[in-house]
Amino acid sequence: MAAERPELPGESERQRWNRNFGDLLQELRVAQTGVQILFAFLLTLPFSNGFPHTNQFQRAVYLVALISAAFAATHLIAPVAFHRALFRRGRKPELVRYAHRMATTGLAFMLISMVSSVLLITDYMLDLWASLSLTVFVGAWFLTYWVVVPYVRRSWIDADDAEEDRDYASGEDPVGEER
């Protein structure tokens, strides 16, 4: 999230930090919504009719899912509090670096919460080995698209990508329309 990339042609240091901050805010909006919905679901689960029928393992998994969702929400919302504290103090680079670390940590906790939630539900519905198999598959799926693909793709840049970056910096939309 919001990883620093080289300046776009004609982009000042200040503009780069502002762009990174704007990109990060967009990413946080998506992640915050997801973790808040998951957290709300987990908060209501103990009050459902089927929860008393859960076993000790399922309750332990539930607690892992709940606490990690709370930690994810904390880390994904923390940049807002940090922004309030640093507002108009000329410390945007510090804010972007801090928010990047908080968002990354928040996504890690969201991953734990989502995989734990899958384990909880599948263990309630299926036998242990089937639920563990599905959960490992889902965890691997998340890791593939949240960690492996972004890091493998991180250093790639195609000629088309470089051209799009130049077009964006000049104010030209990739499809030829002005911004």
mmCIF file of C-alpha atoms in Angstrom:
data_model
loop_
_atom_site.group_PDB
_atom_site.id
_atom_site.type_symbol
_atom_site.label_atom_id
_atom_site.label_comp_id
_atom_site.label_asym_id
_atom_site.label_seq_id
_atom_site.Cartn_x
_atom_site.Cartn_y
_atom_site.Cartn_z
ATOM 1 C CA MET A 1 0.000 0.000 0.000
ATOM 2 C CA ALA A 2 1.141 3.508 -0.833
ATOM 3 C CA ALA A 3 4.653 2.319 -1.539
ATOM 4 C CA GLU A 4 6.878 5.111 -2.676
ATOM 5 C CA ARG A 5 7.619 4.981 -6.351
ATOM 6 C CA PRO A 6 9.919 7.180 -8.328
ATOM 7 C CA GLU A 7 8.716 10.638 -9.140
ATOM 8 C CA LEU A 8 6.603 11.035 -12.204
ATOM 9 C CA PRO A 9 8.104 13.345 -14.804
ATOM 10 C CA GLY A 10 7.560 16.939 -13.692
ATOM 11 C CA GLU A 11 6.448 15.916 -10.195
ATOM 12 C CA SER A 12 7.932 17.742 -7.214
ATOM 13 C CA GLU A 13 8.747 16.071 -3.906
ATOM 14 C CA ARG A 14 5.700 17.742 -2.325
ATOM 15 C CA GLN A 15 3.431 16.561 -5.150
ATOM 16 C CA ARG A 16 4.759 13.015 -4.759
ATOM 17 C CA TRP A 17 3.954 12.978 -1.027
ATOM 18 C CA ASN A 18 0.488 14.393 -1.740
ATOM 19 C CA ARG A 19 -0.097 11.738 -4.414
ATOM 20 C CA ASN A 20 1.101 8.974 -2.079
ATOM 21 C CA PHE A 21 -1.182 10.281 0.659
ATOM 22 C CA GLY A 22 -4.183 10.418 -1.690
ATOM 23 C CA ASP A 23 -3.492 6.885 -2.928
ATOM 24 C CA LEU A 24 -3.202 5.640 0.639
ATOM 25 C CA LEU A 25 -6.490 7.270 1.651
ATOM 26 C CA GLN A 26 -8.305 5.511 -1.195
ATOM 27 C CA GLU A 27 -6.837 2.159 -0.134
ATOM 28 C CA LEU A 28 -7.763 2.749 3.509
ATOM 29 C CA ARG A 29 -11.374 3.526 2.579
ATOM 30 C CA VAL A 30 -11.748 0.106 0.985
ATOM 31 C CA ALA A 31 -9.966 -1.774 3.783
ATOM 32 C CA GLN A 32 -11.793 0.068 6.574
ATOM 33 C CA THR A 33 -15.177 -0.782 5.122
ATOM 34 C CA GLY A 34 -14.282 -4.456 4.816
ATOM 35 C CA VAL A 35 -12.903 -4.784 8.327
ATOM 36 C CA GLN A 36 -15.831 -2.878 9.851
ATOM 37 C CA ILE A 37 -18.353 -5.215 8.200
ATOM 38 C CA LEU A 38 -16.388 -8.285 9.316
ATOM 39 C CA PHE A 39 -16.032 -6.909 12.853
ATOM 40 C CA ALA A 40 -19.760 -6.134 13.064
ATOM 41 C CA PHE A 41 -20.601 -9.665 11.921
ATOM 42 C CA LEU A 42 -18.248 -11.149 14.508
ATOM 43 C CA LEU A 43 -19.676 -8.961 17.270
ATOM 44 C CA THR A 44 -23.196 -10.267 16.625
ATOM 45 C CA LEU A 45 -22.252 -13.940 16.252
ATOM 46 C CA PRO A 46 -22.397 -14.905 19.968
ATOM 47 C CA PHE A 47 -25.998 -13.688 20.078
ATOM 48 C CA SER A 48 -27.152 -15.987 17.269
ATOM 49 C CA ASN A 49 -29.117 -19.162 17.973
ATOM 50 C CA GLY A 50 -26.403 -21.558 16.806
ATOM 51 C CA PHE A 51 -23.543 -20.136 18.869
ATOM 52 C CA PRO A 52 -24.355 -22.118 22.047
ATOM 53 C CA HIS A 53 -23.803 -25.292 19.979
ATOM 54 C CA THR A 54 -20.184 -24.412 19.203
ATOM 55 C CA ASN A 55 -17.395 -26.409 20.769
ATOM 56 C CA GLN A 56 -14.326 -25.156 22.628
ATOM 57 C CA PHE A 57 -12.131 -25.138 19.486
ATOM 58 C CA GLN A 58 -14.688 -23.073 17.564
ATOM 59 C CA ARG A 59 -14.957 -20.571 20.407
ATOM 60 C CA ALA A 60 -11.168 -20.207 20.507
ATOM 61 C CA VAL A 61 -11.111 -19.635 16.734
ATOM 62 C CA TYR A 62 -13.926 -17.119 17.161
ATOM 63 C CA LEU A 63 -11.859 -15.181 19.703
ATOM 64 C CA VAL A 64 -8.865 -15.118 17.342
ATOM 65 C CA ALA A 65 -11.113 -13.823 14.536
ATOM 66 C CA LEU A 66 -12.757 -11.214 16.772
ATOM 67 C CA ILE A 67 -9.574 -9.875 18.372
ATOM 68 C CA SER A 68 -7.670 -9.785 15.087
ATOM 69 C CA ALA A 69 -10.596 -7.887 13.479
ATOM 70 C CA ALA A 70 -10.428 -5.388 16.352
ATOM 71 C CA PHE A 71 -6.671 -5.006 15.844
ATOM 72 C CA ALA A 72 -7.197 -4.623 12.083
ATOM 73 C CA ALA A 73 -9.778 -1.885 12.645
ATOM 74 C CA THR A 74 -7.414 -0.145 15.054
ATOM 75 C CA HIS A 75 -4.522 -0.149 12.601
ATOM 76 C CA LEU A 76 -6.627 0.836 9.591
ATOM 77 C CA ILE A 77 -8.247 3.751 11.431
ATOM 78 C CA ALA A 78 -5.065 4.897 13.244
ATOM 79 C CA PRO A 79 -3.832 6.987 10.283
ATOM 80 C CA VAL A 80 -6.911 9.200 10.704
ATOM 81 C CA ALA A 81 -5.975 10.002 14.306
ATOM 82 C CA PHE A 82 -2.351 10.530 13.291
ATOM 83 C CA HIS A 83 -3.467 12.888 10.517
ATOM 84 C CA ARG A 84 -5.532 14.891 13.002
ATOM 85 C CA ALA A 85 -2.516 15.233 15.298
ATOM 86 C CA LEU A 86 -0.195 16.316 12.467
ATOM 87 C CA PHE A 87 -2.690 18.381 10.472
ATOM 88 C CA ARG A 88 -1.068 21.493 8.973
ATOM 89 C CA ARG A 89 2.280 20.889 10.608
ATOM 90 C CA GLY A 90 4.166 20.170 7.395
ATOM 91 C CA ARG A 91 4.861 16.538 8.294
ATOM 92 C CA LYS A 92 3.175 14.744 5.413
ATOM 93 C CA PRO A 93 6.180 12.484 4.668
ATOM 94 C CA GLU A 94 6.088 11.219 8.258
ATOM 95 C CA LEU A 95 2.314 10.781 8.041
ATOM 96 C CA VAL A 96 2.558 8.787 4.799
ATOM 97 C CA ARG A 97 5.295 6.514 6.167
ATOM 98 C CA TYR A 98 3.403 5.915 9.436
ATOM 99 C CA ALA A 99 0.077 5.350 7.661
ATOM 100 C CA HIS A 100 1.742 2.899 5.267
ATOM 101 C CA ARG A 101 3.047 0.814 8.196
ATOM 102 C CA MET A 102 -0.293 0.949 10.013
ATOM 103 C CA ALA A 103 -2.224 -0.047 6.878
ATOM 104 C CA THR A 104 0.132 -2.948 6.200
ATOM 105 C CA THR A 105 -0.226 -4.175 9.785
ATOM 106 C CA GLY A 106 -3.997 -3.706 9.581
ATOM 107 C CA LEU A 107 -4.160 -5.838 6.440
ATOM 108 C CA ALA A 108 -2.155 -8.565 8.171
ATOM 109 C CA PHE A 109 -4.632 -8.611 11.054
ATOM 110 C CA MET A 110 -7.534 -8.567 8.580
ATOM 111 C CA LEU A 111 -6.022 -11.603 6.866
ATOM 112 C CA ILE A 112 -5.852 -13.433 10.199
ATOM 113 C CA SER A 113 -9.427 -12.481 11.012
ATOM 114 C CA MET A 114 -10.817 -13.513 7.634
ATOM 115 C CA VAL A 115 -9.002 -16.852 7.585
ATOM 116 C CA SER A 116 -10.056 -17.514 11.192
ATOM 117 C CA SER A 117 -13.654 -16.694 10.262
ATOM 118 C CA VAL A 118 -13.485 -19.182 7.397
ATOM 119 C CA LEU A 119 -12.119 -21.812 9.783
ATOM 120 C CA LEU A 120 -14.871 -21.086 12.300
ATOM 121 C CA ILE A 121 -17.690 -21.410 9.768
ATOM 122 C CA THR A 122 -16.273 -24.418 7.925
ATOM 123 C CA ASP A 123 -15.499 -26.254 11.179
ATOM 124 C CA TYR A 124 -19.095 -25.670 12.294
ATOM 125 C CA MET A 125 -20.412 -27.122 9.027
ATOM 126 C CA LEU A 126 -17.832 -29.789 8.088
ATOM 127 C CA ASP A 127 -15.465 -32.243 9.728
ATOM 128 C CA LEU A 128 -12.138 -30.922 11.009
ATOM 129 C CA TRP A 129 -9.969 -32.117 8.097
ATOM 130 C CA ALA A 130 -12.272 -30.698 5.440
ATOM 131 C CA SER A 131 -12.472 -27.381 7.267
ATOM 132 C CA LEU A 132 -8.687 -27.246 7.731
ATOM 133 C CA SER A 133 -8.140 -28.043 4.045
ATOM 134 C CA LEU A 134 -10.529 -25.322 2.898
ATOM 135 C CA THR A 135 -9.049 -22.838 5.352
ATOM 136 C CA VAL A 136 -5.494 -23.527 4.197
ATOM 137 C CA PHE A 137 -6.639 -23.072 0.592
ATOM 138 C CA VAL A 138 -8.383 -19.773 1.421
ATOM 139 C CA GLY A 139 -5.343 -18.571 3.401
ATOM 140 C CA ALA A 140 -3.073 -19.412 0.478
ATOM 141 C CA TRP A 141 -5.452 -17.627 -1.879
ATOM 142 C CA PHE A 142 -5.304 -14.455 0.247
ATOM 143 C CA LEU A 143 -1.519 -14.651 0.553
ATOM 144 C CA THR A 144 -1.184 -15.103 -3.191
ATOM 145 C CA TYR A 145 -3.160 -11.973 -4.063
ATOM 146 C CA TRP A 146 -2.325 -9.807 -1.041
ATOM 147 C CA VAL A 147 1.398 -10.606 -0.736
ATOM 148 C CA VAL A 148 2.966 -12.706 -3.499
ATOM 149 C CA VAL A 149 1.489 -11.060 -6.605
ATOM 150 C CA PRO A 150 2.044 -7.470 -5.379
ATOM 151 C CA TYR A 151 5.648 -8.154 -4.368
ATOM 152 C CA VAL A 152 6.474 -10.075 -7.526
ATOM 153 C CA ARG A 153 4.836 -7.361 -9.617
ATOM 154 C CA ARG A 154 6.451 -4.568 -7.583
ATOM 155 C CA SER A 155 9.580 -4.290 -9.708
ATOM 156 C CA TRP A 156 7.922 -4.913 -13.061
ATOM 157 C CA ILE A 157 7.205 -2.025 -15.350
ATOM 158 C CA ASP A 158 6.174 -2.457 -18.921
ATOM 159 C CA ALA A 159 6.699 0.124 -21.626
ATOM 160 C CA ASP A 160 2.923 0.698 -21.643
ATOM 161 C CA ASP A 161 2.977 1.351 -17.880
ATOM 162 C CA ALA A 162 5.766 3.913 -18.238
ATOM 163 C CA GLU A 163 3.849 5.636 -21.032
ATOM 164 C CA GLU A 164 0.672 5.724 -18.908
ATOM 165 C CA ASP A 165 2.674 7.262 -16.036
ATOM 166 C CA ARG A 166 3.997 9.979 -18.355
ATOM 167 C CA ASP A 167 0.490 10.626 -19.716
ATOM 168 C CA TYR A 168 -0.912 10.829 -16.195
ATOM 169 C CA ALA A 169 1.793 13.271 -15.089
ATOM 170 C CA SER A 170 1.097 15.492 -18.102
ATOM 171 C CA GLY A 171 -2.618 15.611 -17.275
ATOM 172 C CA GLU A 172 -3.683 13.342 -20.107
ATOM 173 C CA ASP A 173 -6.084 10.474 -19.444
ATOM 174 C CA PRO A 174 -4.815 7.058 -20.721
ATOM 175 C CA VAL A 175 -7.754 6.931 -23.136
ATOM 176 C CA GLY A 176 -6.833 10.330 -24.501
ATOM 177 C CA GLU A 177 -9.195 12.547 -22.516
ATOM 178 C CA GLU A 178 -8.017 15.405 -20.353
ATOM 179 C CA ARG A 179 -8.379 15.092 -16.563
#
